[in-house]
Amino acid sequence: MAKKVYIRSFGCQMNEYDSAKMADVLAEAFGTESTDRPEDADIILFNTCSVRENAQERVFHHLGRVRHLKELNPDLVIGVGGCVASQEGATIVKRAAYVDVVFGPQTLHRLPQLIALRRASGTSQVDVSFPSIEKFDHFPHARTEAGSAFVSIMEGCSKFCSFCIVPFTRGEEVSRPIEDVLAEAAGLAAQGVKEITLLGQNVNAYAGRFADPAAPDQADLAFLIETLAELPGIERIRYTTSHPREMTQRLIDVYERVPKLVSHLHLPVQSGADRVLAAMKRGYTALEYKSIVRRLREVRPDLSLSSDFIVGFPGESDADFEATLRLIDELGFCDSYSFLYSPRPGTRAAELSDDTPAEVKEERLARLQQKIEARDLSSRRELIGKVERVLVEGHAKKDPAELAGRTGSNRTVNFAGPANLVGEFADVRISAAMPHTLRGEWLDKRPL
Ligand code: SAM
Ligand code: SF4
Ligand code: F3S
């Protein structure tokens, strides 16, 4: 019987992408299959995240909950990967000796070797080095039956925003060569993938080398998107996450030329107050951010915008917070990831003094979230009666008899339709707006 691997992701989309690749490399090396029950697993992996509070403690809590499984099955392999592993390294094994392997975001492709070494040597293995981006050369060819797929185009981050741990856990920005990215995308398109999401911590900092010496020095994201749009079969292109500092005019112009690039952008702003943005070391002002959105909407009037916000950054005053609310009113974000600031050990902001009481911060966060939710609901209500083209991703979460599709503007629509629409485009008329989703009616009722 095939060995089973249980992988739990705690982090961002890159972390989830890495988890999928861990499953792929183990399947290729050991013929493992995935399970969602840790008690059935021969290998248990936690792919950790350290972006917010108590990340380290949470990892040990989850490890503690699977420890007894090792007593039942001494051959069980327990591994910790991801950003906490990258930071803590061997400390994890010191504190939890039953952990067999510790690996980082850049060494996950070495998992089979680490597990084999652990078995041969009898000692726990730790490898949290940063061997550039060699990992991509070791992943098996992506196999998928889905209509949409992620393609990672770069690793790491060199921005060092004062609050953020990511540059320490994932290393500096490195882009994959452009031919590799295009070959992977073409391979996915040949398997029926219609939508590609380009993935990276700062995708618009992409600077991919060409293998051909006669080619220009480097390709930027604008060039990559235009080239991808030419690939037969690719109908939609998304990218995430991007940084306002690298939202170049070249990239903005692509919105005018390439209709396959969706009318949705996730562009984290973090705050609407220049004082706070400067203390965060974000490298732009609120006015510069607004200018980017204005220029984008000039060429794409229907662009929907989502963002990340940090509330309660050290020294954020009432007036600063009001400036963030004003920015939200002005630009109309349809969705947000908003969290209270959490000091990350080792970052510059962790040394800043902060005298805003916790209740004030929580009240600010609640106000910001209410504002964005209200705006989101009203913008989704405006869609009622309109026809939207969705890419059908699978069955609806709440009612598996229904299908769930995603619009170009990144909204989920649930509707009744046949299962063989999964992976295909469908036209649906929007009939209702629920708190987080839309309902629709499939317009093509012909049997497929
Ligand atoms: N590279 C992306 C960018 O700069 O916009 C964001 C990547 S980061 C993993 C995702 C989000 O986590 C950030 O946009 C920020 O809002 C949030 N975040 C990062 N560090 C944080 C901290 N110390 N406290 C609270 N939120 C944090
Ligand atoms: Fe973190 Fe800033 Fe890099 Fe984003 S750009 S990952 S917030 S350091
Ligand atoms: Fe978390 Fe690492 Fe992603 S810290 S948000 S898993 S890059």
XYZ file of C-alpha atoms and ligand atoms in Angstrom:
490
model
C 0.000 0.000 0.000
C 1.263 3.478 -0.846
C 2.665 5.465 2.075
C 0.612 8.472 3.063
C 1.669 12.050 3.642
C -0.243 14.654 5.616
C 0.764 18.278 4.943
C -0.690 21.269 6.722
C -0.090 24.804 5.404
C -0.228 27.750 7.778
C 0.800 30.598 5.500
C 0.321 32.627 2.363
C -0.244 31.453 -1.211
C 3.490 30.853 -1.648
C 3.405 28.652 1.419
C 0.483 26.710 -0.077
C 2.306 26.436 -3.379
C 5.324 25.040 -1.519
C 3.077 22.486 0.228
C 1.794 21.276 -3.139
C 5.396 20.918 -4.330
C 6.349 18.955 -1.184
C 3.557 16.498 -2.016
C 4.880 16.289 -5.607
C 8.525 15.626 -4.696
C 7.562 12.979 -2.132
C 5.174 11.304 -4.579
C 7.949 11.137 -7.136
C 10.603 9.878 -4.705
C 8.571 7.474 -2.566
C 5.249 7.009 -4.413
C 3.367 8.618 -1.505
C -0.275 9.682 -1.618
C -1.791 12.631 0.222
C -4.149 12.217 3.167
C -6.037 14.772 5.221
C -5.927 12.597 8.354
C -2.680 12.880 10.358
C -3.482 9.600 12.151
C -3.309 7.732 8.804
C -0.030 9.328 7.732
C 3.490 7.888 7.431
C 4.876 11.403 6.977
C 3.445 14.472 8.737
C 4.659 17.890 7.589
C 3.817 21.303 9.015
C 4.518 24.116 6.559
C 4.730 27.032 8.956
C 4.263 30.809 8.730
C 5.821 33.448 10.965
C 4.178 36.599 9.688
C 2.042 37.185 12.779
C 1.933 36.653 16.532
C 2.917 33.559 18.432
C 3.913 31.717 15.275
C 6.643 29.761 17.061
C 4.411 28.718 19.948
C 1.667 27.607 17.607
C 4.087 25.264 15.827
C 5.006 23.538 19.089
C 1.326 23.311 19.968
C 0.587 21.494 16.699
C 3.638 19.278 17.090
C 2.468 18.334 20.577
C -0.828 17.140 19.137
C 0.809 14.592 16.820
C 3.550 13.459 19.196
C 1.506 10.493 20.493
C 1.221 9.165 16.901
C 4.973 8.660 16.897
C 4.691 6.459 19.991
C 2.140 4.307 18.129
C 4.252 4.218 14.964
C 8.010 4.712 15.489
C 8.531 4.850 11.683
C 6.380 7.958 11.404
C 8.350 10.918 10.017
C 7.479 14.326 11.466
C 8.811 17.372 9.630
C 8.654 21.144 10.042
C 9.124 23.383 7.004
C 8.303 26.961 6.023
C 9.124 30.316 7.533
C 9.238 29.397 11.244
C 11.557 26.508 10.372
C 13.724 28.921 8.403
C 14.069 31.174 11.435
C 14.364 28.599 14.173
C 16.319 25.823 12.431
C 17.888 23.387 14.886
C 16.125 25.042 17.853
C 13.006 23.128 16.835
C 14.753 19.785 17.244
C 16.293 20.910 20.539
C 12.862 21.643 21.937
C 11.007 18.746 20.288
C 13.480 15.901 19.781
C 10.827 13.750 18.085
C 10.915 16.061 15.028
C 12.803 14.198 12.272
C 13.388 16.854 9.625
C 13.482 20.649 9.586
C 13.669 22.378 6.200
C 13.114 25.889 4.849
C 11.166 27.389 1.948
C 14.274 27.067 -0.270
C 15.224 23.490 0.667
C 11.901 21.681 0.433
C 13.010 19.898 -2.744
C 15.638 18.123 -0.619
C 12.953 16.467 1.534
C 13.448 12.957 0.087
C 17.202 13.111 0.806
C 16.621 14.560 4.280
C 14.158 11.788 5.120
C 16.511 9.123 3.741
C 19.407 10.572 5.757
C 17.268 10.647 8.877
C 16.441 6.966 8.423
C 20.038 5.978 7.681
C 21.681 8.022 10.433
C 19.072 7.833 13.161
C 19.524 11.536 13.853
C 17.236 14.451 13.028
C 18.152 16.437 9.916
C 18.097 20.228 9.624
C 18.619 22.134 6.350
C 17.344 25.691 6.282
C 19.940 27.100 3.892
C 19.176 29.440 0.973
C 20.560 27.695 -2.109
C 19.347 30.425 -4.512
C 16.372 29.118 -6.488
C 17.620 25.659 -7.350
C 14.419 24.169 -5.949
C 12.502 24.862 -9.166
C 14.892 22.623 -11.115
C 14.001 19.707 -8.841
C 10.227 19.822 -8.951
C 8.486 17.168 -11.049
C 6.559 18.571 -14.033
C 3.322 20.087 -12.777
C 0.339 17.790 -13.383
C -3.162 19.102 -13.088
C -6.718 18.542 -14.180
C -7.877 21.922 -12.940
C -8.730 24.907 -15.120
C -6.422 27.218 -13.232
C -2.895 26.858 -11.888
C -0.217 28.783 -10.033
C 3.206 29.389 -11.509
C 5.810 30.696 -9.103
C 8.015 33.215 -10.907
C 10.239 34.473 -8.128
C 11.332 33.805 -4.601
C 12.082 35.908 -1.568
C 11.874 39.608 -0.882
C 14.483 42.359 -0.649
C 12.196 45.178 0.479
C 12.701 44.935 4.246
C 9.541 46.773 5.270
C 10.187 47.576 8.919
C 7.417 45.303 10.250
C 7.998 42.233 8.106
C 9.789 38.956 8.728
C 9.584 37.609 5.165
C 12.991 38.853 3.866
C 14.597 37.014 6.795
C 12.722 33.764 6.270
C 12.697 33.530 2.478
C 15.883 35.292 1.509
C 16.426 37.921 -1.139
C 14.433 38.443 -4.343
C 15.489 36.010 -7.075
C 13.590 35.540 -10.358
C 13.278 32.320 -12.329
C 14.613 32.450 -15.894
C 11.890 33.502 -18.318
C 12.161 30.395 -20.510
C 11.518 28.172 -17.468
C 8.398 30.131 -16.556
C 7.071 30.054 -20.131
C 7.808 26.329 -20.523
C 5.943 25.552 -17.306
C 2.972 27.684 -18.382
C 2.916 26.066 -21.840
C 2.976 22.617 -20.198
C 0.008 23.580 -18.026
C -1.898 25.031 -20.995
C -1.353 21.743 -22.862
C -3.083 19.980 -19.953
C -6.135 22.220 -20.287
C -5.223 25.015 -17.867
C -6.953 28.229 -18.932
C -5.970 30.568 -16.129
C -2.480 31.160 -14.787
C -1.735 33.018 -11.564
C 1.854 34.232 -11.428
C 3.049 33.920 -7.885
C 5.718 35.618 -5.819
C 6.177 37.799 -2.769
C 6.700 40.793 -5.102
C 5.838 39.618 -8.593
C 6.213 43.032 -10.152
C 9.883 43.049 -9.151
C 10.270 40.136 -11.584
C 13.520 40.350 -13.572
C 14.008 37.061 -15.392
C 17.131 36.248 -17.341
C 16.988 34.869 -20.885
C 18.993 31.774 -21.740
C 19.579 33.198 -25.245
C 22.638 35.513 -25.120
C 21.286 37.537 -28.067
C 18.144 38.433 -26.100
C 17.777 41.602 -24.006
C 19.240 41.535 -20.500
C 16.127 40.834 -18.538
C 12.403 40.410 -18.914
C 10.050 42.309 -16.604
C 6.547 41.324 -15.516
C 4.988 43.394 -18.313
C 6.938 41.414 -20.931
C 6.130 38.118 -19.227
C 2.384 38.835 -19.187
C 2.319 39.883 -22.840
C 4.212 36.748 -23.841
C 1.997 34.475 -21.749
C -1.096 35.995 -23.337
C 0.130 34.628 -26.690
C 0.197 31.025 -25.437
C -2.624 29.019 -27.018
C -5.184 27.994 -24.399
C -4.341 30.665 -21.803
C -7.433 32.853 -21.417
C -6.833 34.571 -18.105
C -3.750 35.865 -16.353
C -3.511 36.971 -12.732
C -0.569 37.827 -10.520
C -0.037 38.186 -6.813
C 1.359 39.822 -4.718
C 2.583 43.052 -6.160
C 4.197 46.059 -4.517
C 3.143 49.665 -5.225
C 6.776 50.718 -5.583
C 7.165 48.557 -8.690
C 3.855 49.309 -10.359
C 5.613 50.675 -13.436
C 3.947 52.565 -16.284
C 4.979 49.637 -18.522
C 2.920 47.296 -16.343
C -0.013 49.729 -16.194
C 0.042 49.943 -20.001
C -0.335 46.159 -20.221
C -3.837 46.569 -18.773
C -4.716 48.539 -21.872
C -3.203 46.083 -24.352
C -3.880 42.659 -22.828
C -7.539 41.894 -22.118
C -6.525 38.467 -20.800
C -4.990 40.195 -17.788
C -7.915 40.204 -15.328
C -9.613 43.351 -14.042
C -8.593 42.660 -10.488
C -5.487 43.718 -8.635
C -4.295 42.908 -5.131
C -2.059 45.842 -4.274
C -1.213 46.041 -0.557
C -1.216 49.608 0.745
C -0.936 48.887 4.520
C -1.898 52.441 5.600
C -3.272 55.686 4.193
C -1.045 57.926 6.362
C 2.294 59.083 4.988
C 3.850 59.225 8.469
C 3.006 55.563 9.018
C 4.031 54.527 5.496
C 7.422 56.158 6.064
C 7.869 54.400 9.420
C 6.935 51.140 7.704
C 9.599 51.866 5.059
C 7.138 51.144 2.272
C 8.731 53.599 -0.143
C 5.581 55.404 -1.386
C 3.095 58.016 -0.192
C -0.696 57.755 -0.159
C -0.771 60.186 -3.101
C 1.587 58.001 -5.121
C -0.575 54.976 -4.392
C -3.687 56.873 -5.507
C -1.928 57.981 -8.664
C -1.187 54.344 -9.551
C -4.842 53.390 -9.080
C -6.021 56.403 -11.054
C -3.772 55.532 -13.996
C -4.858 51.891 -13.864
C -8.523 52.854 -13.879
C -7.978 55.200 -16.792
C -7.120 52.186 -18.928
C -9.308 49.668 -17.032
C -12.368 51.456 -15.620
C -13.796 48.229 -14.154
C -10.646 47.311 -12.203
C -11.500 45.928 -8.758
C -8.922 46.445 -6.085
C -8.078 44.520 -2.944
C -5.408 45.264 -0.404
C -3.600 44.436 2.834
C -3.831 46.747 5.837
C -1.920 46.792 9.082
C -3.856 48.479 11.881
C -2.162 49.738 15.056
C 1.375 50.128 13.734
C 3.537 51.714 16.500
C 2.678 55.400 16.766
C -0.431 55.242 14.534
C -2.599 58.150 15.742
C -6.357 58.632 15.382
C -5.635 61.068 12.556
C -3.409 58.511 10.792
C -6.106 55.904 11.059
C -8.725 58.350 9.725
C -6.436 58.918 6.722
C -6.555 55.170 6.035
C -10.370 55.205 6.205
C -10.450 58.154 3.790
C -8.214 56.291 1.342
C -10.605 53.338 1.495
C -13.564 55.643 0.774
C -11.752 57.253 -2.118
C -10.503 54.130 -3.840
C -13.195 51.584 -2.967
C -11.421 48.350 -2.093
C -13.575 45.308 -2.651
C -11.705 43.040 -0.288
C -8.908 43.181 2.238
C -6.609 41.214 4.435
C -6.427 43.403 7.497
C -4.704 42.525 10.723
C -3.476 44.140 13.895
C 0.203 44.931 13.847
C 2.247 42.252 15.553
C 5.896 42.900 16.454
C 8.174 40.338 14.798
C 11.416 39.701 16.681
C 14.432 40.865 14.690
C 12.549 43.435 12.577
C 13.186 47.178 12.916
C 9.631 48.034 13.893
C 9.851 45.653 16.856
C 12.086 48.246 18.541
C 9.611 51.120 18.139
C 7.685 52.224 21.189
C 3.948 51.951 21.036
C 1.498 53.517 23.430
C -1.844 52.911 21.705
C -4.022 50.737 23.966
C -5.004 47.328 22.561
C -8.755 48.161 22.784
C -8.254 51.225 20.587
C -6.463 49.146 17.964
C -9.170 46.492 17.983
C -11.860 49.087 17.620
C -9.974 50.586 14.635
C -9.642 47.192 12.992
C -13.363 46.496 13.414
C -14.236 49.866 11.830
C -11.925 49.289 8.889
C -13.276 45.797 8.263
C -16.902 46.974 8.486
C -16.202 49.700 5.968
C -14.632 47.338 3.460
C -17.324 44.691 3.930
C -20.095 47.233 3.372
C -18.406 48.474 0.228
C -17.813 44.921 -0.975
C -21.473 43.993 -0.512
C -22.711 47.076 -2.345
C -20.305 46.480 -5.257
C -21.468 42.870 -5.491
C -25.117 43.987 -5.419
C -24.372 46.182 -8.422
C -23.611 42.985 -10.350
C -27.123 41.564 -9.894
C -28.725 41.042 -13.311
C -25.369 41.193 -15.131
C -23.789 38.271 -16.983
C -20.350 37.247 -15.765
C -17.961 34.712 -17.269
C -16.651 32.419 -14.540
C -13.997 29.749 -14.570
C -15.559 26.796 -12.761
C -13.217 25.736 -9.959
C -15.189 22.901 -8.401
C -18.163 22.270 -6.166
C -19.633 24.948 -3.919
C -18.349 24.822 -0.329
C -21.760 24.918 1.335
C -23.676 22.814 -1.173
C -21.607 20.212 -3.048
C -24.517 19.735 -5.474
C -23.714 23.214 -6.804
C -20.700 24.562 -8.673
C -18.400 27.415 -7.705
C -16.760 29.616 -10.315
C -14.586 32.719 -10.170
C -15.151 35.906 -12.127
C -12.285 37.850 -13.656
C -12.678 40.325 -10.793
C -11.988 37.470 -8.347
C -15.519 37.006 -7.031
C -16.925 33.575 -6.301
C -20.275 32.703 -7.883
C -22.238 29.610 -6.812
C -24.713 28.174 -9.289
C -26.453 24.969 -10.313
C -24.789 23.175 -13.232
C -23.390 19.840 -14.369
C -20.168 18.515 -12.827
C -18.465 18.312 -16.218
C -18.306 22.123 -16.278
C -15.475 21.993 -13.705
C -12.341 23.423 -15.298
C -14.377 25.173 -18.016
C -15.658 28.698 -18.512
C -19.373 29.290 -17.980
C -21.598 32.330 -18.437
C -23.812 32.997 -15.425
C -26.365 35.694 -14.735
C -25.866 37.055 -11.217
C -29.072 36.651 -9.211
C -28.136 37.543 -5.618
C -25.297 38.860 -3.465
C -24.586 36.946 -0.241
C -22.138 38.189 2.445
C -19.074 36.667 0.756
C -20.261 35.108 -2.473
C -22.622 35.672 -5.384
C -25.386 33.421 -6.636
C -26.012 32.975 -10.326
C -27.884 31.076 -13.006
C -26.022 29.199 -15.684
C -27.079 30.548 -19.052
C -26.251 27.548 -21.194
C -28.583 24.755 -20.234
C -27.672 22.446 -23.121
C -26.527 19.014 -22.020
C -22.755 18.842 -22.377
N 4.859 41.342 -0.260
C 3.553 41.731 0.029
C 3.501 43.254 0.109
O 4.471 43.892 0.443
O 2.481 43.810 -0.052
C 2.991 41.166 1.296
C 3.466 39.896 1.833
S 3.169 39.671 3.547
C 3.542 38.005 3.666
C 1.412 39.691 3.653
C 0.855 40.717 4.579
O 1.095 40.374 5.912
C 1.420 42.102 4.456
O 0.903 42.794 3.369
C 1.029 42.720 5.768
O -0.223 43.359 5.670
C 0.942 41.520 6.706
N 1.997 41.575 7.700
C 3.314 41.382 7.506
N 3.992 41.557 8.661
C 3.076 41.873 9.605
C 3.155 42.189 10.980
N 4.321 42.231 11.598
N 2.001 42.449 11.645
C 0.821 42.417 11.017
N 0.674 42.142 9.702
C 1.787 41.872 9.007
Fe 7.247 41.902 3.642
Fe 7.481 44.315 2.595
Fe 8.610 42.207 1.407
Fe 5.987 42.482 1.391
S 7.441 43.865 0.426
S 7.120 40.615 1.849
S 5.574 43.367 3.376
S 9.176 43.059 3.380
Fe 4.029 33.452 6.250
Fe 6.317 32.976 5.142
Fe 4.189 33.434 3.671
S 5.999 34.197 6.935
S 2.982 34.792 4.919
S 4.486 31.714 4.995
S 6.249 34.057 3.224
